[in-house]
Structures are given as structure tokens and as C-alpha cells.
Short mmCIF file of C-alpha atoms in Angstrom, two decimals:
data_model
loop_
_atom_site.label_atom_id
_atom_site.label_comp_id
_atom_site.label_asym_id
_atom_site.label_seq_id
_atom_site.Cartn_x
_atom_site.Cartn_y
_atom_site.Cartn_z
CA UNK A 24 -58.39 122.01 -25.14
CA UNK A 25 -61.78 120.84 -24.53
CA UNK A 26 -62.27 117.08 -23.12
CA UNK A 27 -65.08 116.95 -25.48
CA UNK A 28 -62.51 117.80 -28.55
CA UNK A 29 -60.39 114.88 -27.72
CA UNK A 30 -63.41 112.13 -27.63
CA UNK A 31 -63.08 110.90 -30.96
CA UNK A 32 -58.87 110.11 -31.06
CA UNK A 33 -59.61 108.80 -27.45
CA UNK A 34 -62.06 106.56 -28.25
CA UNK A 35 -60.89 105.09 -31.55
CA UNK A 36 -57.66 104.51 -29.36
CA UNK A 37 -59.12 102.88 -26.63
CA UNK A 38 -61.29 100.69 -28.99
CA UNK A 39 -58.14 99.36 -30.97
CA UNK A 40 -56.72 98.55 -27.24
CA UNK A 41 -59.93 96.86 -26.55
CA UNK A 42 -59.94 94.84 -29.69
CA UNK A 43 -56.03 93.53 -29.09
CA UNK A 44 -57.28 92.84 -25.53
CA UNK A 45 -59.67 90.55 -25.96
CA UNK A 46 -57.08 88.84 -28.40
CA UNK A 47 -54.24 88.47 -26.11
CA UNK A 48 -51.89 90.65 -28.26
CA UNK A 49 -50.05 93.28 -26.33
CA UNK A 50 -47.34 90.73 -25.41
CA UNK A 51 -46.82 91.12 -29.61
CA UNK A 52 -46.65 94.99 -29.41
CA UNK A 53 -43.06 95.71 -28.68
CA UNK A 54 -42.90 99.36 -29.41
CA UNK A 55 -40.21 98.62 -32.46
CA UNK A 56 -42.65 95.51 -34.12
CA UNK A 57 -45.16 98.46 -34.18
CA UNK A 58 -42.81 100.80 -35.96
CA UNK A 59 -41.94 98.34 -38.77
CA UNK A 60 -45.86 97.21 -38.85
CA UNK A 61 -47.03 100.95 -39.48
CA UNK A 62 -43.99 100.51 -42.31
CA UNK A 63 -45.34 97.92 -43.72
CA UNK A 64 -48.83 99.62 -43.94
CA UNK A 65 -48.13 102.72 -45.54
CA UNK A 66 -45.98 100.56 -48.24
CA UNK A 67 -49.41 98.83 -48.77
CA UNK A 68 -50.94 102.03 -48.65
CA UNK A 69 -48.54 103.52 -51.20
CA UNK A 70 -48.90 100.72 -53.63
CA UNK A 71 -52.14 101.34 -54.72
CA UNK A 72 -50.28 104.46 -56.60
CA UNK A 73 -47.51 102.36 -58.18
CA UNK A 74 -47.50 102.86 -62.09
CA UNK A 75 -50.52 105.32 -61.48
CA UNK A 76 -49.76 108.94 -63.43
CA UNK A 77 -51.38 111.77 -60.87
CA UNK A 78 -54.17 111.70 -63.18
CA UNK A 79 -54.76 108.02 -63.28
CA UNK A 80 -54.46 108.53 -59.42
CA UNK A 81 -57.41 110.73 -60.00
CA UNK A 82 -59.37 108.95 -61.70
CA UNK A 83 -58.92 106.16 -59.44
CA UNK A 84 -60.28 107.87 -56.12
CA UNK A 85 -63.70 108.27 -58.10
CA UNK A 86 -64.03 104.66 -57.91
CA UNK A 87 -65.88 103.04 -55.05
CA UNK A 88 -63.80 99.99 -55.22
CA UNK A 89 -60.67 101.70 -55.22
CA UNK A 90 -61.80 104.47 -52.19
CA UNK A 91 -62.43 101.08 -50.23
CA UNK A 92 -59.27 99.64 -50.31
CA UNK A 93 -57.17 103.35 -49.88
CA UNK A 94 -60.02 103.53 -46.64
CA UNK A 95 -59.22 100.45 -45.48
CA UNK A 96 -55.08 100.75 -45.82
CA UNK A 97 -55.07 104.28 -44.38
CA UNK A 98 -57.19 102.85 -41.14
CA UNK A 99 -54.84 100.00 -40.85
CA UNK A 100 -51.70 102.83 -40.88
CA UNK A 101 -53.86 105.06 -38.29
CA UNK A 102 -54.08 102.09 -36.03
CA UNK A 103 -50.33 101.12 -35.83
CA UNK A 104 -50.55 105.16 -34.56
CA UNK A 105 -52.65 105.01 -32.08
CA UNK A 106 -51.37 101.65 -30.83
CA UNK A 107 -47.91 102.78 -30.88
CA UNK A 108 -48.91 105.94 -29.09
CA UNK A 109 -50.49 103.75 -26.24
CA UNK A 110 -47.22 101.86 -25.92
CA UNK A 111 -45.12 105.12 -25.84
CA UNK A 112 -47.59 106.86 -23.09
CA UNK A 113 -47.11 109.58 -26.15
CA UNK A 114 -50.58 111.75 -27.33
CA UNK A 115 -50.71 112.13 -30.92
CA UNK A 116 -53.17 115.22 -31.09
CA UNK A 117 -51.09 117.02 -29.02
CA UNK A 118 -47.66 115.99 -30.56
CA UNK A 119 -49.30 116.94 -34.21
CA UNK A 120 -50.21 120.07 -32.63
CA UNK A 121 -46.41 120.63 -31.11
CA UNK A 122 -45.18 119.91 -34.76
CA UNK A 123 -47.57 121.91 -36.53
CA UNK A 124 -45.75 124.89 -34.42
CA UNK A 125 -42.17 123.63 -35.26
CA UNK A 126 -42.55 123.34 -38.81
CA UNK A 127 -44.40 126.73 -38.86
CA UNK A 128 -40.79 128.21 -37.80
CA UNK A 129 -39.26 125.60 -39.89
CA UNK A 130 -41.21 126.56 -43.30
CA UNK A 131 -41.73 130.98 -42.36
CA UNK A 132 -44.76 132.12 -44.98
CA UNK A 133 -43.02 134.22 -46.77
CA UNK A 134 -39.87 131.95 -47.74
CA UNK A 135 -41.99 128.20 -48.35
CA UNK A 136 -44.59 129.84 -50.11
CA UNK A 137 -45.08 128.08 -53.53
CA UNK A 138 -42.24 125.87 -53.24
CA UNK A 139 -41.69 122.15 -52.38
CA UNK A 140 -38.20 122.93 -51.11
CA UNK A 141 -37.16 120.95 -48.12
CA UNK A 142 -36.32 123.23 -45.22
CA UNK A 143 -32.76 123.05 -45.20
CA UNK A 144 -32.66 124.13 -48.78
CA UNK A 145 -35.25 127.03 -48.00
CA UNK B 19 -71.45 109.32 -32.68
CA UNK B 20 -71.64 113.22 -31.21
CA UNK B 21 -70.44 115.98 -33.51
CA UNK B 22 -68.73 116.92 -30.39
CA UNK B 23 -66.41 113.94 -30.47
CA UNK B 24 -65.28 114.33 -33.70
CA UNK B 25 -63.74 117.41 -33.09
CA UNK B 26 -60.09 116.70 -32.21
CA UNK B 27 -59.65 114.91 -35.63
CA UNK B 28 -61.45 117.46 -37.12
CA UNK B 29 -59.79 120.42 -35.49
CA UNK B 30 -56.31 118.61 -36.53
CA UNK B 31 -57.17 118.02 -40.19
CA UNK B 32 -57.86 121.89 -40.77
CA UNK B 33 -55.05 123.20 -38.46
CA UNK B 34 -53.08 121.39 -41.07
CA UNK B 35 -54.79 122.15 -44.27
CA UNK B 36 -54.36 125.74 -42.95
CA UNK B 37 -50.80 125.48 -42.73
CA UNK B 38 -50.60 124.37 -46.12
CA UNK B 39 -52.29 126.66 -47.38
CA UNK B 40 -50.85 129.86 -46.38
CA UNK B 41 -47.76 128.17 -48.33
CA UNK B 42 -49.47 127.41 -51.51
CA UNK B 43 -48.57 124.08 -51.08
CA UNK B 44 -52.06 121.96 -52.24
CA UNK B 45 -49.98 122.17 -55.49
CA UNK B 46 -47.76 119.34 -54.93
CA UNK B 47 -50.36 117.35 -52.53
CA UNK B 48 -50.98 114.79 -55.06
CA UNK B 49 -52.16 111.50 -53.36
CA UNK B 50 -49.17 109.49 -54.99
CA UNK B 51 -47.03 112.13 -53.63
CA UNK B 52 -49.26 111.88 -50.17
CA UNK B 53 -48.47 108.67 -49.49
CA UNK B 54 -45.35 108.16 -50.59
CA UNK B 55 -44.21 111.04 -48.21
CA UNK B 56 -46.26 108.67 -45.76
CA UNK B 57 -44.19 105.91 -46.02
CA UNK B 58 -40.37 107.76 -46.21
CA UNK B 59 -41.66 109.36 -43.00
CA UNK B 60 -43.02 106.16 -41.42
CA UNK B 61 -39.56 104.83 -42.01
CA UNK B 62 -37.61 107.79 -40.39
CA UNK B 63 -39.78 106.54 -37.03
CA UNK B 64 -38.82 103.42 -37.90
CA UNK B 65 -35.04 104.20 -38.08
CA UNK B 66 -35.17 105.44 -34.59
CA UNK B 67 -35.64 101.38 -33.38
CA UNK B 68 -32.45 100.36 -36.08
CA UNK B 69 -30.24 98.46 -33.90
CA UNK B 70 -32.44 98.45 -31.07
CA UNK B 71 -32.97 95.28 -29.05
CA UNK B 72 -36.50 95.29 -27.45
CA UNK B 73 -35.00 95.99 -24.12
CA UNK B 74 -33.01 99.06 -25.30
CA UNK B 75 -35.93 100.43 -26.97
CA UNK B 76 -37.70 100.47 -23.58
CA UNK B 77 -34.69 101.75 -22.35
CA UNK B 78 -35.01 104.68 -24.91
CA UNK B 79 -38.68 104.93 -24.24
CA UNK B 80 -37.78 106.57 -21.05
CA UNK B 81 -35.34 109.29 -22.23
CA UNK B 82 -37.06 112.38 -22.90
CA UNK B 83 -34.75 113.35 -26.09
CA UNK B 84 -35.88 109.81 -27.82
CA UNK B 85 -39.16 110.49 -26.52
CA UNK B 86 -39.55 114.08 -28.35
CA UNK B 87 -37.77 112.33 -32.09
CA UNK B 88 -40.36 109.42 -31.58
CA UNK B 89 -43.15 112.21 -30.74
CA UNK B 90 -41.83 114.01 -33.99
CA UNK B 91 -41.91 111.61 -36.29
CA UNK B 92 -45.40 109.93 -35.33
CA UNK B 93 -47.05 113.56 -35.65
CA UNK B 94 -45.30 113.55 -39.45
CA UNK B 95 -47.21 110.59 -39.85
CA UNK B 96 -50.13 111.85 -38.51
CA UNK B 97 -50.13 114.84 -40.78
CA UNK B 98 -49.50 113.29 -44.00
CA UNK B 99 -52.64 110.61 -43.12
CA UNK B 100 -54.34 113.82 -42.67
CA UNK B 101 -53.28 115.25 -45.89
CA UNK B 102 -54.56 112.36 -47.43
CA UNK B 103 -57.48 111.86 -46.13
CA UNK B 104 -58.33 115.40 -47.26
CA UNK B 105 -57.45 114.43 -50.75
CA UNK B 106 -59.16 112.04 -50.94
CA UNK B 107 -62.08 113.27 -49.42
CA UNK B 108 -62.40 110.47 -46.28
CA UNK B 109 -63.35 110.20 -42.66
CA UNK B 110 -60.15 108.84 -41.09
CA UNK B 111 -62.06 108.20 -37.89
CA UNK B 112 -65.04 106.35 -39.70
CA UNK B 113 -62.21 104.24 -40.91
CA UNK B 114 -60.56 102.87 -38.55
CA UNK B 115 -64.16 102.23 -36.68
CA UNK B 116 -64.96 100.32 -40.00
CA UNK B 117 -61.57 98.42 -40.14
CA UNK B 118 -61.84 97.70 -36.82
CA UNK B 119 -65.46 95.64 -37.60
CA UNK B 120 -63.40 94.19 -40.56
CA UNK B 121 -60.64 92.77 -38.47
CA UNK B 122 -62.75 91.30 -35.79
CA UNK B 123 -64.60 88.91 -38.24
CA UNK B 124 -60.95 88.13 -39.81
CA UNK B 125 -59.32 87.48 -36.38
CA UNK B 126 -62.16 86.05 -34.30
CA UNK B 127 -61.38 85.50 -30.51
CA UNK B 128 -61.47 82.12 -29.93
CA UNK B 129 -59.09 81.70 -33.43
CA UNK B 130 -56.67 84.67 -32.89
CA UNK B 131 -56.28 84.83 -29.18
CA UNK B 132 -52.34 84.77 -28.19
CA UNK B 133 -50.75 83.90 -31.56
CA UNK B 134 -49.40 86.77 -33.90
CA UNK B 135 -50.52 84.60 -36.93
CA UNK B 136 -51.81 86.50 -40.01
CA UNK B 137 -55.64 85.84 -40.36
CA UNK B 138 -54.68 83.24 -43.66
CA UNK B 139 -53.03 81.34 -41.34
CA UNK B 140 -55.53 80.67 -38.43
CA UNK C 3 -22.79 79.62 -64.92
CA UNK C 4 -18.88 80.55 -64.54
CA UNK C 5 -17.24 81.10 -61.42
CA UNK C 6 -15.39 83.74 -63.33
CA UNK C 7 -18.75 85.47 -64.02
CA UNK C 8 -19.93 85.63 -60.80
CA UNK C 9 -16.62 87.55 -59.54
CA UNK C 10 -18.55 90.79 -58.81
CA UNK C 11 -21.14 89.98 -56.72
CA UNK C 12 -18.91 87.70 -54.38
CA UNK C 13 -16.01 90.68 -54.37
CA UNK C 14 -18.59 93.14 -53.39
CA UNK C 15 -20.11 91.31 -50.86
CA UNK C 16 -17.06 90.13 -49.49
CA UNK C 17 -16.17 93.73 -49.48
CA UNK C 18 -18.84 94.50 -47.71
CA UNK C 19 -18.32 91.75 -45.10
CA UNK C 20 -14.96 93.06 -44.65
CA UNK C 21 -15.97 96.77 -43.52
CA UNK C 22 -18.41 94.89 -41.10
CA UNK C 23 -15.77 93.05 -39.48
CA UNK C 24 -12.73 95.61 -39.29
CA UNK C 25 -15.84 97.61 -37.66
CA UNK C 26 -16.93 94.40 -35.27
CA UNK C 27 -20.86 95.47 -36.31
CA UNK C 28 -21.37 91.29 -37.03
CA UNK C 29 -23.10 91.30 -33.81
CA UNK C 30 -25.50 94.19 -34.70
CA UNK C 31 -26.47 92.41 -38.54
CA UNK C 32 -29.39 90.30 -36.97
CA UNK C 33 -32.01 89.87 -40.18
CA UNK C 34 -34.76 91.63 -38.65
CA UNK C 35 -32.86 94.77 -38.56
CA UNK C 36 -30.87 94.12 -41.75
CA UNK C 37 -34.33 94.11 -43.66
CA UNK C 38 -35.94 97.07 -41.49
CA UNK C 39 -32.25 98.89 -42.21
CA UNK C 40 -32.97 97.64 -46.36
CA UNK C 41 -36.39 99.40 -45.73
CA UNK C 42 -35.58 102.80 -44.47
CA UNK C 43 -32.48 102.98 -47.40
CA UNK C 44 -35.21 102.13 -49.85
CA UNK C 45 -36.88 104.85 -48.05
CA UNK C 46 -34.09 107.50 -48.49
CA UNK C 47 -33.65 106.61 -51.99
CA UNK C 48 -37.34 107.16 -53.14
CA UNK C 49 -37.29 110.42 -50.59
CA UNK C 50 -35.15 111.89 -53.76
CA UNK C 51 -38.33 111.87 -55.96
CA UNK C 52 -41.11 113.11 -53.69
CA UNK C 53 -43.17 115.87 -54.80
CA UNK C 54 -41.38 115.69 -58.28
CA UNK C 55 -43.20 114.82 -61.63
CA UNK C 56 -41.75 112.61 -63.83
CA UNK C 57 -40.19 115.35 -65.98
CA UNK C 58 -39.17 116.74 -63.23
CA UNK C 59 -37.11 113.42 -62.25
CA UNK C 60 -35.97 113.26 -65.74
CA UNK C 61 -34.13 116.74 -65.46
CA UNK C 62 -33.20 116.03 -61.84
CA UNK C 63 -31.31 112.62 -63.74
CA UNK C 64 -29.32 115.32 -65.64
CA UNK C 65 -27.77 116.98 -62.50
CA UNK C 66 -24.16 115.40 -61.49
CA UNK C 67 -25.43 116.54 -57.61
CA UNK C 68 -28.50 114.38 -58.02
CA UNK C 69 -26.95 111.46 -60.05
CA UNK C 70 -24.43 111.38 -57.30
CA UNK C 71 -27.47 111.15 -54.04
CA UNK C 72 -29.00 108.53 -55.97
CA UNK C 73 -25.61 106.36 -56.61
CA UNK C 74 -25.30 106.77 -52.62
CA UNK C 75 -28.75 105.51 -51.76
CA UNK C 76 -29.16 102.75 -54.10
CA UNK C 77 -25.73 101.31 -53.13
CA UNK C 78 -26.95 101.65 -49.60
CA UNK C 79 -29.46 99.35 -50.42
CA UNK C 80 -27.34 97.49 -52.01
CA UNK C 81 -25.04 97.29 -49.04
CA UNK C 82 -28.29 95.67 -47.18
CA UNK C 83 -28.90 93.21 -49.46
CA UNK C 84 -25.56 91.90 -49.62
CA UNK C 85 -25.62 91.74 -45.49
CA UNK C 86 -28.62 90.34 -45.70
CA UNK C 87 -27.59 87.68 -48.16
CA UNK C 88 -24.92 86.83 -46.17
CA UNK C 89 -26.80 86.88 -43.14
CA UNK C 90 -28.94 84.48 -44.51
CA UNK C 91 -26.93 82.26 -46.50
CA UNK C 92 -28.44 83.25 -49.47
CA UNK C 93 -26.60 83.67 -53.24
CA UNK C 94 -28.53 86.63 -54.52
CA UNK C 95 -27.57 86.35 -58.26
CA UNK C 96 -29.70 83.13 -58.28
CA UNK C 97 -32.16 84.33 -56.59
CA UNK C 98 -33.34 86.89 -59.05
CA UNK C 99 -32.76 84.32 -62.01
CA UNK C 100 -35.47 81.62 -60.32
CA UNK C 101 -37.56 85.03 -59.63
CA UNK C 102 -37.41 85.61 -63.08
CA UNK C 103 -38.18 82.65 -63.88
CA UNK C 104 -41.37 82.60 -61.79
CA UNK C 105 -42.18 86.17 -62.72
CA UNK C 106 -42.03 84.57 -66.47
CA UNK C 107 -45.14 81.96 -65.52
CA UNK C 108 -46.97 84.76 -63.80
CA UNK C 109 -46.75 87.08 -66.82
CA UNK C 110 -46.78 85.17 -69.53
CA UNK C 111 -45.71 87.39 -72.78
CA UNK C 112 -49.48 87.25 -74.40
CA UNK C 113 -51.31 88.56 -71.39
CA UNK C 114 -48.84 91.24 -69.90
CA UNK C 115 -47.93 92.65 -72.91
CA UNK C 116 -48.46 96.71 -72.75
CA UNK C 117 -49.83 96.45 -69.14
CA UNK C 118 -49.13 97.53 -65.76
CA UNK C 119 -51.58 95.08 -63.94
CA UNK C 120 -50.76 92.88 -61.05
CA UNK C 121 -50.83 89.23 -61.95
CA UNK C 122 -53.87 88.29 -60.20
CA UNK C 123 -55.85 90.73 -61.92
CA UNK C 124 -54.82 89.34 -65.63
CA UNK D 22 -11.69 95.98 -62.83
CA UNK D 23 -11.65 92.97 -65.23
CA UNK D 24 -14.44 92.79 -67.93
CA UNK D 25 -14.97 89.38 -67.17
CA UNK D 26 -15.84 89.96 -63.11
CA UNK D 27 -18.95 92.56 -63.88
CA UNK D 28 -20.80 89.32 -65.80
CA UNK D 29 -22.93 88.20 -63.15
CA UNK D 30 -24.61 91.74 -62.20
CA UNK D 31 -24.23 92.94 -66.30
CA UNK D 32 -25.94 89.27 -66.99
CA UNK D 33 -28.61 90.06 -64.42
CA UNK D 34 -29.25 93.53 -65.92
CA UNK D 35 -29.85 92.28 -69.41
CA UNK D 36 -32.09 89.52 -68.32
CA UNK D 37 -33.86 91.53 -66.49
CA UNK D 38 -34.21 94.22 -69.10
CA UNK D 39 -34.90 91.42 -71.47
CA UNK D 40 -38.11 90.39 -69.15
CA UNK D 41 -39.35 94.19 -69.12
CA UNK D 42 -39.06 94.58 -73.43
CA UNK D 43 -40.64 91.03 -74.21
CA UNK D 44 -43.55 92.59 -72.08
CA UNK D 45 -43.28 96.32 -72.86
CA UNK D 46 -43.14 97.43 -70.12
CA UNK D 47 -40.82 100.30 -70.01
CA UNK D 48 -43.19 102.44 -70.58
CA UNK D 49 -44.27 102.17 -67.04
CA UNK D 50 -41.14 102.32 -65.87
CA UNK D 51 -40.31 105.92 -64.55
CA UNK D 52 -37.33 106.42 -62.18
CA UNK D 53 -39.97 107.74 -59.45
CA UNK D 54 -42.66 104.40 -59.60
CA UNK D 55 -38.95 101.94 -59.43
CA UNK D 56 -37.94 103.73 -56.48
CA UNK D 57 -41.33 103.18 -55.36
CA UNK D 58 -41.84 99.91 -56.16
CA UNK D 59 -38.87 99.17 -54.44
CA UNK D 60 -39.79 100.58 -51.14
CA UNK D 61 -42.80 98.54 -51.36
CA UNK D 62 -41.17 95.23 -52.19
CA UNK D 63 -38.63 95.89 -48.79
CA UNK D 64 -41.44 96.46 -46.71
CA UNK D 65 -42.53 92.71 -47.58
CA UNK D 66 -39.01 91.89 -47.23
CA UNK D 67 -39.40 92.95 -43.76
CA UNK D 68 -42.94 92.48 -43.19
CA UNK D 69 -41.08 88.58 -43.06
CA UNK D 70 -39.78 89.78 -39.90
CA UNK D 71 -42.38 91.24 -38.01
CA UNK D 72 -43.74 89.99 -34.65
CA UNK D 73 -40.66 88.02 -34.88
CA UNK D 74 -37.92 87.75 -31.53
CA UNK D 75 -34.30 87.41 -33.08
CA UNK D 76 -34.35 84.09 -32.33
CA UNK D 77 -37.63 83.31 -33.95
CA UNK D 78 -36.23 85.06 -36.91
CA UNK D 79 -33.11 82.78 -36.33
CA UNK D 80 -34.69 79.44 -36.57
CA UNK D 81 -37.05 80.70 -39.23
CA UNK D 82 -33.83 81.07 -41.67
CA UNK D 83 -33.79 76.97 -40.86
CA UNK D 84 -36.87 76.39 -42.43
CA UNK D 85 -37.11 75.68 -46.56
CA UNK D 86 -40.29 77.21 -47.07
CA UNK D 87 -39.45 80.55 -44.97
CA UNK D 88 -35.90 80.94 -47.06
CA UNK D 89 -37.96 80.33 -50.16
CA UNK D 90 -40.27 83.87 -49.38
CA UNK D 91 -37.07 85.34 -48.05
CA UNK D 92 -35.29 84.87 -51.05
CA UNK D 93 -37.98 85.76 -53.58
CA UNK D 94 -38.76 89.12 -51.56
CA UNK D 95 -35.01 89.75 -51.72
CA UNK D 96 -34.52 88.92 -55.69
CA UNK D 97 -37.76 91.43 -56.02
CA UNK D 98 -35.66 94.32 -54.27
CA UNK D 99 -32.62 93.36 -56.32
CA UNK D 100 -34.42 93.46 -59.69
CA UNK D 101 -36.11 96.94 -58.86
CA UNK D 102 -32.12 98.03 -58.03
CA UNK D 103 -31.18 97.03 -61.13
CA UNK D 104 -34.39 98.36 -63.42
CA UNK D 105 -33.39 101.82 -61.58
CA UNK D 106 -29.64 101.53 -62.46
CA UNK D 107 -30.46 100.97 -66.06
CA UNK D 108 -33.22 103.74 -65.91
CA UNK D 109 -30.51 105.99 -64.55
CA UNK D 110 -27.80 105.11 -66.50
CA UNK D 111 -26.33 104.13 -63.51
CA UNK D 112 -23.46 101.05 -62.60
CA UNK D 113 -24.40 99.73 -59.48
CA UNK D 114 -21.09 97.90 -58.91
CA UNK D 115 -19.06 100.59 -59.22
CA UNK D 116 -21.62 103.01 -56.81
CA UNK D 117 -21.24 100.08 -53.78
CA UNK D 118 -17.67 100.50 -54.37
CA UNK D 119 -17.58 103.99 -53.58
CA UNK D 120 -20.01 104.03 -51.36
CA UNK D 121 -18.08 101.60 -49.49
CA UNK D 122 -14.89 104.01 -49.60
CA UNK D 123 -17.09 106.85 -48.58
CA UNK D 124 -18.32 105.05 -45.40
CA UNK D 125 -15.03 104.25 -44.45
CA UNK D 126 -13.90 108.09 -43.95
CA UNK D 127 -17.25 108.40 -41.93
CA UNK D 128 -16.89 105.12 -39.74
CA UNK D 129 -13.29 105.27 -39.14
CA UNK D 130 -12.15 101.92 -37.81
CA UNK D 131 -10.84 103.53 -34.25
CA UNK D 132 -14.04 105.36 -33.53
CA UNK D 133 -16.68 103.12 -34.97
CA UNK D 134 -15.35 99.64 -33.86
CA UNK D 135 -18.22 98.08 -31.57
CA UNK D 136 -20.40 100.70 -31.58
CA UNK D 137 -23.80 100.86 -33.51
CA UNK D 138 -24.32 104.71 -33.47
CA UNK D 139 -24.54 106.83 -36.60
CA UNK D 140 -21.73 108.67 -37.77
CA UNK D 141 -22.62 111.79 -36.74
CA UNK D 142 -23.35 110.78 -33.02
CA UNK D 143 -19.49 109.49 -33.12
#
């Protein structure tokens, strides 16, 4: 992979490092506080949906108002990523990458196809 | 920002769209469905610290079997904030960059430095 | 309120507190990972309905298999909040009747009637 | 079981139930958004905890106004547990009991005495 590529995911994370820097913060970011933060996130994230039918859900993502606040909830989950990847010493492109592959032998074309079957039941 | 830089994220987001579609699978990606897959797989990471004092999950941090679950379950993460954004039609990146601006005027420096405080609280 | 009706709660959680101790876990139930334990049962439990429509879920409701994985994960839950009451000190039965109490003043009958808002958007 | 021990949790249930019809609100309430709600009202159960040491967390649980949230957040799980028990036509009582039976085949006493590992690491 190209060092160019990787720019973006390696700048956003060293910019969210920066801004808990300057803040005094990392003594905060015990790898398992992270974990339950980026919890916490996606339940905000997910309640935005609650009571929603798929096509109120819809509806809702035309809405400026409502594309801010999903924007601003997914960004929030994205960070507890990348900051939990800088405590771990783990690289998330290349770990979504490594589990792209597993789940490709997991899920085979020709049995997943069309259905929303977990693995196991595949 | 270069085109160039952007291409990790971007490279990601259609490896995965590509995966779900040779299974037929944009079907079922409904955003509710998106992030609430989101958060039960942000809690299976979050399972892996259950029990965990600080100092055993550094402990665990250093085991490569822990190490590949925790890599595991962050790229599941990763993926279904991918799915999403593709839903929803949004720039992850762009995202956190703007949340980032958003959470340095909530949590100035001289206000937020060294205490874990939410920002209503400062 | 009579001590005779409260005999199920306090059996069950004594229960509860019983398998803890025969298993020597007391030392495990800190709060912190009591509620992160609540959160990735509440977790399991919603897992059942991902990707599934409503009528979907209602015919899933129907299956003895299904009826029987929910039973599990919502007494798991359960289970959590009874630790966690204990844990705490807290009587749960009276906490949900002052909750509904306050949820009564938030939502007064005439403005919540037929309406899935949140109550700061009455 | 006596009639007159399953008061407190039937009482709960009714008021509860009572709260959702004076407001008519069933209609929103499909077995898939409960189960959601009720991951999103544990993850501010535990959001309670986060950035917190065990001891923090500790003398927290001294302090009124912390106890107050705590208990509120935990009444707002229980009343989702129970709104999903009467969707499902389920007895929650009677599923902790089992569930309690079931967990004692997997955490026999002699294996699982002092130990925080998962069943099937025993």
C-alpha cells in the first residue's frame, strides 16, 4: 500500500492525538474507558433511529438538521477508533482490510448471497 | 486536502461496499439496521475489557491472541461506520475534521486541560 | 406498599446474590463493570432483532427457539440489574415508581398523547 | 410460587403499561425499537461510569446527587425490560429463574469458584 493511501486515516489520527494533547487527556485514555466511550457513542448514534420505521429513517437523512447530528455522532464513534487504535499500537486500515479477507471465507458468494443469515447458520 | 490523502478511507469504504455487494446484501443495509449492528458490535469490543482491571488490560494488550480479537472487533466497527456512511451518503473523514473544530470550542485549553469533566460541567 | 408484595424482587435478587457468592465472583461485581456487563447483555438481546423488520420480529415472537433466546437475554439483563442494585444499595422496584413518576411531569397526558417525541422537543 | 410474591414486578408491569395507554403509545412500541431503546438507556447507565477508577466510582455511590442519576438510568433499563416482557408475552420472573438454573450447569461451583473467565474458557 501506498504511503500516500494512508494520509488521510493518519492524519485524522494524529490530529485527534494532537487535540487530547494539548488537553492533558491521555492519562484518561485507559484502553477499556475507550471501549465503553465508543459504546456509549454508537448508543447515541443509534438513537437517532429509535421509534423511526426504515422509511421515516429515510425521510429523516434528507434533512439537513438531522444529517448534522448523524455527522456529528458517527465522527464522535470514529474518534474513540482511532484513539483506541493509538493506545493499542493496532492500525485500523489494515485490520479492516485483514477482516474484510476473513469474513470473505466466513460469508463464500455463493452460500450468503441474498441472505442476512449469520455465518454459523449459513 | 489532496485527493491523494483521501484514499485509504476511500479505498476501504468500496472494498467493503464491494463485498456486500457480490452478496446482495444492500437489501438489509437500512441505516436503523446500520447502526444498531454498530453498537452490538461496539459492545462485543467492549466485552473483551469485562472484568478487566486497567492493569490486566495492559497486560492483555501485549498478548498477541487478545491483540488479534481486539483487532477484530475494532475493524467490525470500522466497517459498519463505513456502511453507514455510505447510506447515508457522508464523508466520514470530513467529519471527524469538523467534530474535531466542534470540540475544541466546547473544551477550550485553558478550561479542559487535565480534568475528564464533560464540557457542561467546566 | 406490602412487604408481602415485594417478595419477588427481593427472592430473585437474593437468588442472584447467592450464585455470586457460592461462585466467590463478589470481588469481580465492581459497578463500572456491572453496568458495562448490563450494556453488552442489552447488546445481545437487541442482536436478536438486527436486520429483521418488524413483521419479521413478530413471526420470529411465534418461534418457541426464539421466545426461548430472548427469555435468556433479557433475564441476563436482568441478572445485571439486580447486581447492580445490590451493588449499589439501591431498591429497584422504587426506583422505577419515582421514574414514573417523573416521566409523568415530563409527558404530561395532553402533550404526549399519540407521539413518539423526546420531551424536550414537546 | 405464591400469587401474592409476583406483586411487586406484576404491579410494576401494569403501571408501567398504564403510563404507555394513557399516552398511546403502544403503537410505537415494537419488540425491535424496546430492545433498542434499552441498549441505549444502558449505555447512559454506564456512560455514569466512564473515565471513572473503581474507587472514584466507589465514592461516587456516596454522593446523593450521583445515586439519584444512577438510579433513574437504572429504573429506565428496568421499565424497557418490562415494556419488552409484556410486548413478548413474556414473565420476566420466571425467565431469571431459569436462567439462573441454566448458569449453574455452565458455572459449576468447583470449576468456576474465583475465577472470572467465561464458561467456555473453563
Amino acid at each position: 500500500m501506498s504511503a500516500a493511501g494512508e494520509d488521510r486515516f493518519h492524519d485524522l489520527q494524529r490530529a485527534a492525538v494532537r487535540f487530547r494533547d494539548e488537553r492533558d487527556w491521555a492519562q484518561f485514555h485507559h484502553p477499556k474507558d475507550l471501549a465503553l466511550g465508543l459504546q456509549v457513542e454508537a448508543a447515541e448514534l443509534a438513537e437517532l433511529f429509535l421509534w423511526k420505521t426504515n422509511e421515516e429513517a429515510r425521510q429523516a437523512l434528507e434533512e439537513p438538521a438531522f444529517r448534522g447530528r448523524l455527522a456529528e455522532e458517527m465522527a464522535d464513534v470514529q474518534m474513540f477508533l482511532l484513539y483506541l487504535a493509538e493506545a493499542a499500537g493496532l492500525h485500523l486500515p489494515d485490520a479492516v482490510e485483514a477482516k474484510l479477507e476473513t469474513n470473505a471465507r466466513k460469508y463464500p458468494v455463493e452460500k450468503a448471497r441474498g441472505t442476512a443469515r449469520k455465518y454459523t447458520d449459513l
